[in-house]
Short mmCIF file of C-alpha atoms in Angstrom, two decimals:
data_model
loop_
_atom_site.label_atom_id
_atom_site.label_comp_id
_atom_site.label_asym_id
_atom_site.label_seq_id
_atom_site.Cartn_x
_atom_site.Cartn_y
_atom_site.Cartn_z
CA UNK A 1 -25.67 49.11 -4.15
CA UNK A 2 -26.92 46.08 -5.83
CA UNK A 3 -26.19 42.79 -4.25
CA UNK A 4 -26.07 39.21 -5.73
CA UNK A 5 -26.13 35.63 -4.23
CA UNK A 6 -22.76 33.97 -5.07
CA UNK A 7 -24.67 31.18 -6.74
CA UNK A 8 -25.94 33.75 -9.38
CA UNK A 9 -22.56 34.96 -10.40
CA UNK A 10 -20.42 31.90 -10.09
CA UNK A 11 -20.59 28.00 -10.23
CA UNK A 12 -19.31 26.08 -7.42
CA UNK A 13 -17.55 22.96 -8.06
CA UNK A 14 -16.34 20.46 -5.47
CA UNK A 15 -13.11 18.51 -5.82
CA UNK A 16 -12.61 14.85 -6.48
CA UNK A 17 -11.21 11.83 -4.59
CA UNK A 18 -8.90 10.42 -6.97
CA UNK A 19 -7.40 6.75 -5.99
CA UNK A 20 -3.86 6.92 -4.87
CA UNK A 21 -2.73 4.96 -7.91
CA UNK A 22 -3.59 7.89 -10.22
CA UNK A 23 -1.86 10.50 -8.04
CA UNK A 24 1.70 11.48 -7.75
CA UNK A 25 2.52 11.68 -11.49
CA UNK A 26 5.38 14.22 -12.22
CA UNK A 27 3.81 15.01 -15.58
CA UNK A 28 0.28 14.63 -17.11
CA UNK A 29 -2.63 16.27 -18.78
CA UNK A 30 -3.90 18.30 -15.77
CA UNK A 31 -2.25 19.79 -12.63
CA UNK A 32 -3.75 18.27 -9.42
CA UNK A 33 -3.91 20.81 -6.53
CA UNK A 34 -4.45 19.75 -2.91
CA UNK A 35 -5.14 21.88 0.06
CA UNK A 36 -1.45 22.00 0.70
CA UNK A 37 -0.78 23.61 -2.67
CA UNK A 38 -3.30 26.34 -1.92
CA UNK A 39 -1.85 27.00 1.56
CA UNK A 40 1.70 27.22 -0.01
CA UNK A 41 0.49 30.08 -2.36
CA UNK A 42 -1.25 31.76 0.47
CA UNK A 43 1.70 31.68 2.62
CA UNK A 44 3.92 33.07 0.00
CA UNK A 45 1.46 35.98 -0.59
CA UNK A 46 0.81 34.97 -4.07
CA UNK A 47 -2.74 34.85 -5.68
CA UNK A 48 -2.27 32.28 -8.48
CA UNK A 49 -1.78 28.47 -8.56
CA UNK A 50 -0.10 28.13 -12.04
CA UNK A 51 0.79 24.47 -11.49
CA UNK A 52 0.93 21.85 -8.69
CA UNK A 53 3.08 18.95 -7.48
CA UNK A 54 0.77 16.28 -8.98
CA UNK A 55 -0.73 15.51 -12.24
CA UNK A 56 -3.58 13.50 -13.51
CA UNK A 57 -3.94 12.06 -16.98
CA UNK A 58 -7.20 12.55 -18.92
CA UNK A 59 -8.01 8.82 -19.33
CA UNK A 60 -8.62 8.91 -15.45
CA UNK A 61 -11.41 11.51 -15.57
CA UNK A 62 -14.17 9.29 -16.83
CA UNK A 63 -13.70 7.00 -13.96
CA UNK A 64 -15.30 9.36 -11.30
CA UNK A 65 -16.72 11.77 -13.86
CA UNK A 66 -14.15 14.43 -12.91
CA UNK A 67 -14.30 17.91 -14.64
CA UNK A 68 -11.24 20.13 -14.42
CA UNK A 69 -11.70 23.83 -13.43
CA UNK A 70 -11.03 26.37 -15.99
CA UNK A 71 -8.22 28.94 -15.48
CA UNK A 72 -9.30 31.82 -13.40
CA UNK A 73 -11.41 29.78 -10.89
CA UNK A 74 -11.10 30.45 -7.16
CA UNK A 75 -10.20 27.55 -5.04
CA UNK A 76 -10.33 27.17 -1.18
CA UNK A 77 -10.39 24.52 1.47
CA UNK A 78 -13.87 22.95 2.21
CA UNK A 79 -13.03 20.48 5.14
CA UNK A 80 -11.44 20.78 8.53
CA UNK A 81 -9.13 23.41 10.17
CA UNK A 82 -7.71 24.58 6.90
CA UNK A 83 -11.07 26.44 6.20
CA UNK A 84 -10.04 28.69 9.11
CA UNK A 85 -6.63 29.47 7.83
CA UNK A 86 -8.41 31.64 5.00
CA UNK A 87 -6.45 30.03 2.22
CA UNK A 88 -7.61 31.19 -1.18
CA UNK A 89 -5.98 31.09 -4.59
CA UNK A 90 -6.87 31.76 -8.22
CA UNK A 91 -6.16 28.90 -10.78
CA UNK A 92 -3.61 30.04 -13.48
CA UNK A 93 -4.61 27.12 -15.91
CA UNK A 94 -7.14 24.42 -16.27
CA UNK A 95 -6.59 22.08 -13.34
CA UNK A 96 -8.31 19.51 -11.03
CA UNK A 97 -8.67 19.71 -7.27
CA UNK A 98 -8.90 17.09 -4.58
CA UNK A 99 -11.96 16.32 -2.40
CA UNK A 100 -10.88 18.49 0.41
CA UNK A 101 -11.09 21.52 -1.82
CA UNK A 102 -13.85 23.41 -3.59
CA UNK A 103 -13.78 25.64 -6.73
CA UNK A 104 -15.76 28.73 -7.82
CA UNK A 105 -16.15 29.44 -11.55
CA UNK A 106 -17.00 33.23 -11.97
CA UNK A 107 -19.29 34.34 -14.82
CA UNK A 108 -17.15 36.84 -16.45
CA UNK A 109 -20.28 38.79 -17.52
CA UNK A 110 -21.41 39.44 -14.07
CA UNK A 111 -18.26 39.66 -11.89
CA UNK A 112 -14.60 40.46 -12.08
CA UNK A 113 -12.51 37.40 -10.93
CA UNK A 114 -10.02 39.49 -8.85
CA UNK A 115 -13.01 41.29 -7.33
CA UNK A 116 -14.64 38.14 -6.33
CA UNK A 117 -11.40 36.83 -5.12
CA UNK A 118 -10.78 39.60 -2.70
CA UNK A 119 -14.39 39.25 -1.52
CA UNK A 120 -13.94 35.56 -0.75
CA UNK A 121 -10.58 36.18 0.83
CA UNK A 122 -12.08 38.52 3.51
CA UNK A 123 -14.83 36.08 4.29
CA UNK A 124 -14.55 33.94 7.53
CA UNK A 125 -15.97 30.99 5.76
CA UNK A 126 -15.52 28.89 8.99
CA UNK A 127 -18.71 30.48 10.31
CA UNK A 128 -20.58 28.81 7.49
CA UNK A 129 -19.41 25.27 8.28
CA UNK A 130 -21.69 22.49 9.50
CA UNK A 131 -21.87 21.75 13.14
CA UNK A 132 -20.27 18.23 13.01
CA UNK A 133 -17.09 16.64 14.37
CA UNK A 134 -15.30 17.44 11.13
CA UNK A 135 -16.34 20.92 9.95
CA UNK A 136 -17.28 21.17 6.24
CA UNK A 137 -18.56 23.74 3.86
CA UNK A 138 -21.64 22.90 1.82
CA UNK A 139 -22.16 24.27 -1.68
CA UNK A 140 -25.95 25.06 -1.09
CA UNK A 141 -24.94 27.37 1.79
CA UNK A 142 -22.29 29.05 0.04
CA UNK A 143 -24.48 29.72 -3.04
CA UNK A 144 -26.94 31.78 -0.82
CA UNK A 145 -24.17 34.21 0.58
CA UNK A 146 -24.60 37.74 -0.93
CA UNK A 147 -21.88 39.87 -2.37
CA UNK A 148 -22.11 43.62 -3.13
CA UNK A 149 -22.12 43.96 -6.90
CA UNK A 150 -21.12 47.47 -8.45
CA UNK A 151 -20.75 47.86 -12.08
CA UNK A 152 -17.92 45.95 -13.76
CA UNK A 153 -15.72 48.99 -14.21
CA UNK A 154 -16.00 49.76 -10.41
CA UNK A 155 -15.35 46.13 -9.58
CA UNK A 156 -12.12 46.31 -11.56
CA UNK A 157 -11.07 49.68 -9.90
CA UNK A 158 -11.50 48.16 -6.43
CA UNK A 159 -9.60 44.99 -7.51
CA UNK A 160 -6.81 47.19 -8.84
CA UNK A 161 -6.50 49.13 -5.53
CA UNK A 162 -6.42 45.87 -3.53
CA UNK A 163 -3.79 44.54 -5.91
CA UNK A 164 -1.59 47.45 -4.89
CA UNK A 165 -2.34 46.98 -1.23
CA UNK A 166 -1.37 43.42 -1.67
CA UNK A 167 1.89 44.17 -3.25
CA UNK A 168 2.91 46.32 -0.20
CA UNK A 169 1.71 43.60 2.12
CA UNK A 170 3.98 41.16 0.18
CA UNK A 171 6.95 43.47 0.63
CA UNK A 172 6.35 43.72 4.35
CA UNK A 173 6.02 39.85 4.67
CA UNK A 174 9.35 39.54 2.81
CA UNK A 175 11.01 41.89 5.30
CA UNK A 176 9.53 40.06 8.14
CA UNK A 177 10.67 36.73 6.80
CA UNK A 178 14.20 38.09 6.63
CA UNK A 179 14.09 38.93 10.28
CA UNK A 180 12.84 35.54 11.15
CA UNK A 181 15.68 34.11 8.90
CA UNK A 182 18.19 36.27 10.93
CA UNK A 183 16.75 34.82 14.15
CA UNK A 184 17.08 31.20 13.01
CA UNK A 185 20.59 31.96 11.70
CA UNK A 186 21.63 33.48 15.12
CA UNK A 187 20.23 30.27 16.82
CA UNK A 188 22.14 27.98 14.49
CA UNK A 189 25.30 30.14 14.82
CA UNK A 190 25.27 29.98 18.60
CA UNK A 191 23.86 26.46 19.29
CA UNK A 192 24.13 24.43 15.94
CA UNK A 193 21.59 22.12 14.34
CA UNK A 194 19.51 20.35 17.02
CA UNK A 195 19.45 17.18 14.79
CA UNK A 196 23.23 16.80 14.61
CA UNK A 197 24.28 18.75 17.73
CA UNK A 198 27.66 19.67 16.49
CA UNK A 199 28.63 21.45 19.72
CA UNK A 200 27.88 18.54 21.80
CA UNK A 201 25.27 20.11 24.19
CA UNK A 202 23.50 17.86 26.77
CA UNK A 203 20.18 16.55 25.19
CA UNK A 204 16.91 15.78 27.02
CA UNK A 205 13.38 14.91 25.98
CA UNK A 206 10.77 17.74 26.09
CA UNK A 207 8.91 16.00 28.76
CA UNK A 208 11.92 16.17 30.97
CA UNK A 209 12.59 19.93 30.71
CA UNK A 210 9.02 21.33 31.28
CA UNK A 211 8.20 23.14 34.50
CA UNK A 212 7.78 20.91 37.59
CA UNK A 213 4.18 19.97 38.12
CA UNK A 214 3.31 20.44 34.57
CA UNK A 215 3.29 18.22 31.39
CA UNK A 216 2.83 18.91 27.79
CA UNK A 217 -0.88 18.73 27.21
CA UNK A 218 -3.71 19.63 25.00
CA UNK A 219 -6.74 21.73 26.06
CA UNK A 220 -10.78 21.79 25.92
CA UNK A 221 -12.33 18.90 24.24
CA UNK A 222 -15.77 20.61 23.80
CA UNK A 223 -15.77 24.30 24.29
CA UNK A 224 -19.48 24.81 23.92
CA UNK A 225 -21.23 27.92 22.54
CA UNK A 226 -19.36 31.16 22.36
CA UNK A 227 -19.55 33.21 25.59
CA UNK A 228 -18.69 36.96 24.88
CA UNK A 229 -17.20 37.64 28.23
CA UNK A 230 -15.87 34.21 28.81
CA UNK A 231 -12.32 32.67 28.92
CA UNK A 232 -10.49 32.93 25.69
CA UNK A 233 -9.06 29.68 24.24
CA UNK A 234 -6.36 29.30 21.57
CA UNK A 235 -7.06 27.16 18.34
CA UNK A 236 -4.64 26.02 15.60
CA UNK A 237 -5.73 28.75 13.37
CA UNK A 238 -5.00 31.40 15.83
CA UNK A 239 -1.37 30.86 15.64
CA UNK A 240 0.08 32.79 12.73
CA UNK A 241 3.47 34.07 11.87
CA UNK A 242 4.88 33.16 15.32
CA UNK A 243 2.05 35.17 17.15
CA UNK A 244 -1.36 34.49 18.77
CA UNK A 245 -4.18 36.34 17.02
CA UNK A 246 -5.87 37.84 20.12
CA UNK A 247 -8.71 39.42 18.07
CA UNK A 248 -9.64 36.03 16.54
CA UNK A 249 -9.94 34.08 19.80
CA UNK A 250 -13.23 32.29 20.70
CA UNK A 251 -14.41 32.24 24.38
CA UNK A 252 -15.93 29.58 26.56
CA UNK A 253 -17.64 29.63 29.95
CA UNK A 254 -15.53 29.82 33.11
CA UNK A 255 -17.27 26.59 34.01
CA UNK A 256 -15.89 24.52 30.98
CA UNK A 257 -12.61 26.22 31.29
CA UNK A 258 -12.29 25.12 34.93
CA UNK A 259 -12.65 21.45 33.94
CA UNK A 260 -9.55 21.80 31.94
CA UNK A 261 -7.40 23.81 34.54
CA UNK A 262 -4.46 21.61 33.57
CA UNK A 263 -4.04 23.43 30.14
CA UNK A 264 -4.46 26.98 31.37
CA UNK A 265 -1.83 28.92 29.79
CA UNK A 266 0.31 31.66 31.46
CA UNK A 267 2.64 34.48 30.21
CA UNK A 268 5.80 33.28 28.49
CA UNK A 269 4.51 29.69 28.19
CA UNK A 270 4.48 28.10 24.58
CA UNK A 271 1.56 27.18 22.64
CA UNK A 272 1.99 24.78 19.68
CA UNK A 273 -0.19 23.45 16.96
CA UNK A 274 -0.50 19.61 17.11
CA UNK A 275 -2.98 19.22 14.21
CA UNK A 276 -3.39 20.51 10.68
CA UNK A 277 -0.50 23.09 10.84
CA UNK A 278 1.68 20.99 12.99
CA UNK A 279 4.62 22.82 14.51
CA UNK A 280 3.36 26.36 14.52
CA UNK A 281 4.36 27.91 17.75
CA UNK A 282 4.11 31.07 19.83
CA UNK A 283 4.74 32.60 23.14
CA UNK A 284 1.90 33.42 25.44
CA UNK A 285 1.70 37.25 25.87
CA UNK A 286 0.66 38.71 29.28
CA UNK A 287 -2.75 39.59 27.75
CA UNK A 288 -3.54 35.84 27.53
CA UNK A 289 -2.48 34.97 30.94
CA UNK A 290 -5.22 32.54 32.02
CA UNK A 291 -6.53 31.57 28.75
CA UNK A 292 -6.96 28.08 27.63
CA UNK A 293 -6.49 25.70 24.55
CA UNK A 294 -8.41 23.34 22.36
CA UNK A 295 -7.46 19.76 21.56
CA UNK A 296 -5.52 20.84 18.51
CA UNK A 297 -3.01 22.96 20.45
CA UNK A 298 -0.56 22.03 23.19
CA UNK A 299 0.93 23.84 26.09
CA UNK A 300 4.68 23.63 26.81
CA UNK A 301 5.76 25.23 30.22
CA UNK A 302 9.60 25.68 30.11
CA UNK A 303 11.32 24.54 33.30
CA UNK A 304 14.52 25.74 35.03
CA UNK A 305 16.91 24.38 32.27
CA UNK A 306 15.55 26.46 29.50
CA UNK A 307 14.57 30.06 28.79
CA UNK A 308 11.21 30.45 27.03
CA UNK A 309 12.63 32.55 24.05
CA UNK A 310 15.41 29.85 23.65
CA UNK A 311 13.03 26.96 23.68
CA UNK A 312 10.66 28.85 21.23
CA UNK A 313 13.41 29.27 18.60
CA UNK A 314 14.78 25.75 19.28
CA UNK A 315 11.43 24.26 18.23
CA UNK A 316 11.08 26.71 15.43
CA UNK A 317 14.49 25.77 14.01
CA UNK A 318 14.57 23.86 10.81
CA UNK A 319 16.04 20.78 12.32
CA UNK A 320 13.23 20.62 14.92
CA UNK A 321 10.67 21.35 12.42
CA UNK A 322 11.82 18.57 10.26
CA UNK A 323 11.88 16.24 13.34
CA UNK A 324 8.15 17.29 13.93
CA UNK A 325 7.03 16.56 10.42
CA UNK A 326 8.52 13.16 10.55
CA UNK A 327 6.39 12.25 13.53
CA UNK A 328 3.07 13.63 11.92
CA UNK A 329 0.38 10.94 11.10
CA UNK A 330 -2.39 11.29 8.52
CA UNK A 331 -2.56 13.01 5.21
CA UNK A 332 -6.13 14.68 5.24
CA UNK A 333 -6.06 15.36 9.09
CA UNK A 334 -2.41 15.67 10.01
CA UNK A 335 -1.43 15.50 13.63
CA UNK A 336 1.30 14.63 16.10
CA UNK A 337 0.42 12.67 19.25
CA UNK A 338 1.39 14.07 22.61
CA UNK A 339 3.33 10.83 23.28
CA UNK A 340 5.61 11.47 20.30
CA UNK A 341 5.79 15.24 20.98
CA UNK A 342 7.03 14.75 24.57
CA UNK A 343 9.94 12.76 23.30
CA UNK A 344 11.09 15.57 21.14
CA UNK A 345 15.09 15.99 21.69
CA UNK A 346 16.00 19.43 23.10
CA UNK A 347 19.64 20.63 23.50
CA UNK A 348 20.33 22.25 26.87
CA UNK A 349 23.10 24.84 26.69
CA UNK A 350 24.29 26.72 29.79
CA UNK A 351 21.83 29.35 30.91
CA UNK A 352 24.29 32.30 30.48
CA UNK A 353 24.59 31.32 26.81
CA UNK A 354 20.76 31.07 26.33
CA UNK A 355 20.60 34.62 28.03
CA UNK A 356 23.09 35.95 25.35
CA UNK A 357 20.89 34.55 22.55
CA UNK A 358 17.68 36.04 24.17
CA UNK A 359 19.28 39.39 24.37
CA UNK A 360 20.28 39.18 20.73
CA UNK A 361 16.76 38.03 19.83
CA UNK A 362 15.14 40.80 21.70
CA UNK A 363 16.97 43.43 19.56
CA UNK A 364 15.72 41.77 16.28
CA UNK A 365 12.28 41.34 17.71
CA UNK A 366 12.11 45.04 18.36
CA UNK A 367 12.63 45.63 14.74
CA UNK A 368 10.07 42.94 13.89
CA UNK A 369 7.40 44.43 16.16
CA UNK A 370 7.69 47.72 14.29
CA UNK A 371 7.23 46.04 11.05
CA UNK A 372 4.37 43.91 12.34
CA UNK A 373 2.62 47.25 13.30
CA UNK A 374 2.96 48.64 9.98
CA UNK A 375 1.87 45.32 8.34
CA UNK A 376 -1.23 45.41 10.58
CA UNK A 377 -2.24 48.80 9.26
CA UNK A 378 -1.78 47.54 5.72
CA UNK A 379 -3.89 44.42 6.48
CA UNK A 380 -6.55 46.77 7.84
CA UNK A 381 -6.54 48.82 4.73
#
């Protein structure tokens, strides 16, 4: 099959750093998409950004020689951990993108937009980032990547098949989301909103309810090169949909992991993202007992006053998530400090009531696991 370099079939265009005074318009000539807009589309399972939450007026464009992307361009994150999240979208209209984002303008005579979109979505772009403190994608590197290029009719046939598979995946995602909503509703019914605490439960700070001898802490600062048979470590991008993606984990040497023994995780402990996707959280499965973390994730080891499953859903509750987002600093590189995280308020119901919730949650989780398995098969497809 013929192959082509991406730079031969599409033009790459970096986004622009518009001054703050030109952002935030509720209406204007061009929608202005940020990385967050792309991530929202990706999480919903949609393919197209048809509008954005901000607009830019045309008289602003000459100030920095900005050029809008045409409808049908493919956009993705180019800086930071957002690259790892595999967020991709197609623009539904002519729009501008910010300087943390990159666009691809397909040549319609050479490649089908949807075919190129699906190719870009299955690529792990993070492996092509620069080896710097802040990972970034370079246009010159991306232009050299090769793509299989069958005849246009075959491209469209492949894209149509993947569209159907995507529609099935969207249905599964919706069903999984309903089960998550049911779990959240069950938590709210039994314990109330953590912010208002209508049932008057005792409240303590997170640092005061973790296991004796542990603290809420982050992990390895410099993990070093990949060691295939080494110690797995969990990054922010490895926590998805309430689970830790085992197959996506990197590994470091036992010597480096030993230097960060304080952040070694064990079964039923919780791991939460404290950078980029702040607040995403999952429980450590038995298969990852003894793994470690990076600086972007924190270990939370429940003590005697809270059950692991209860604490998981407490932190995943709407009220707790709102509390977390209010503590976040930074716009481009979002993070919550450990100092702030440790002060997070946690309701402490009696253990028998927590156990009742865990039992109900277990029944719902069994259904969710079955759906997860089916979703995984569709994802592989």
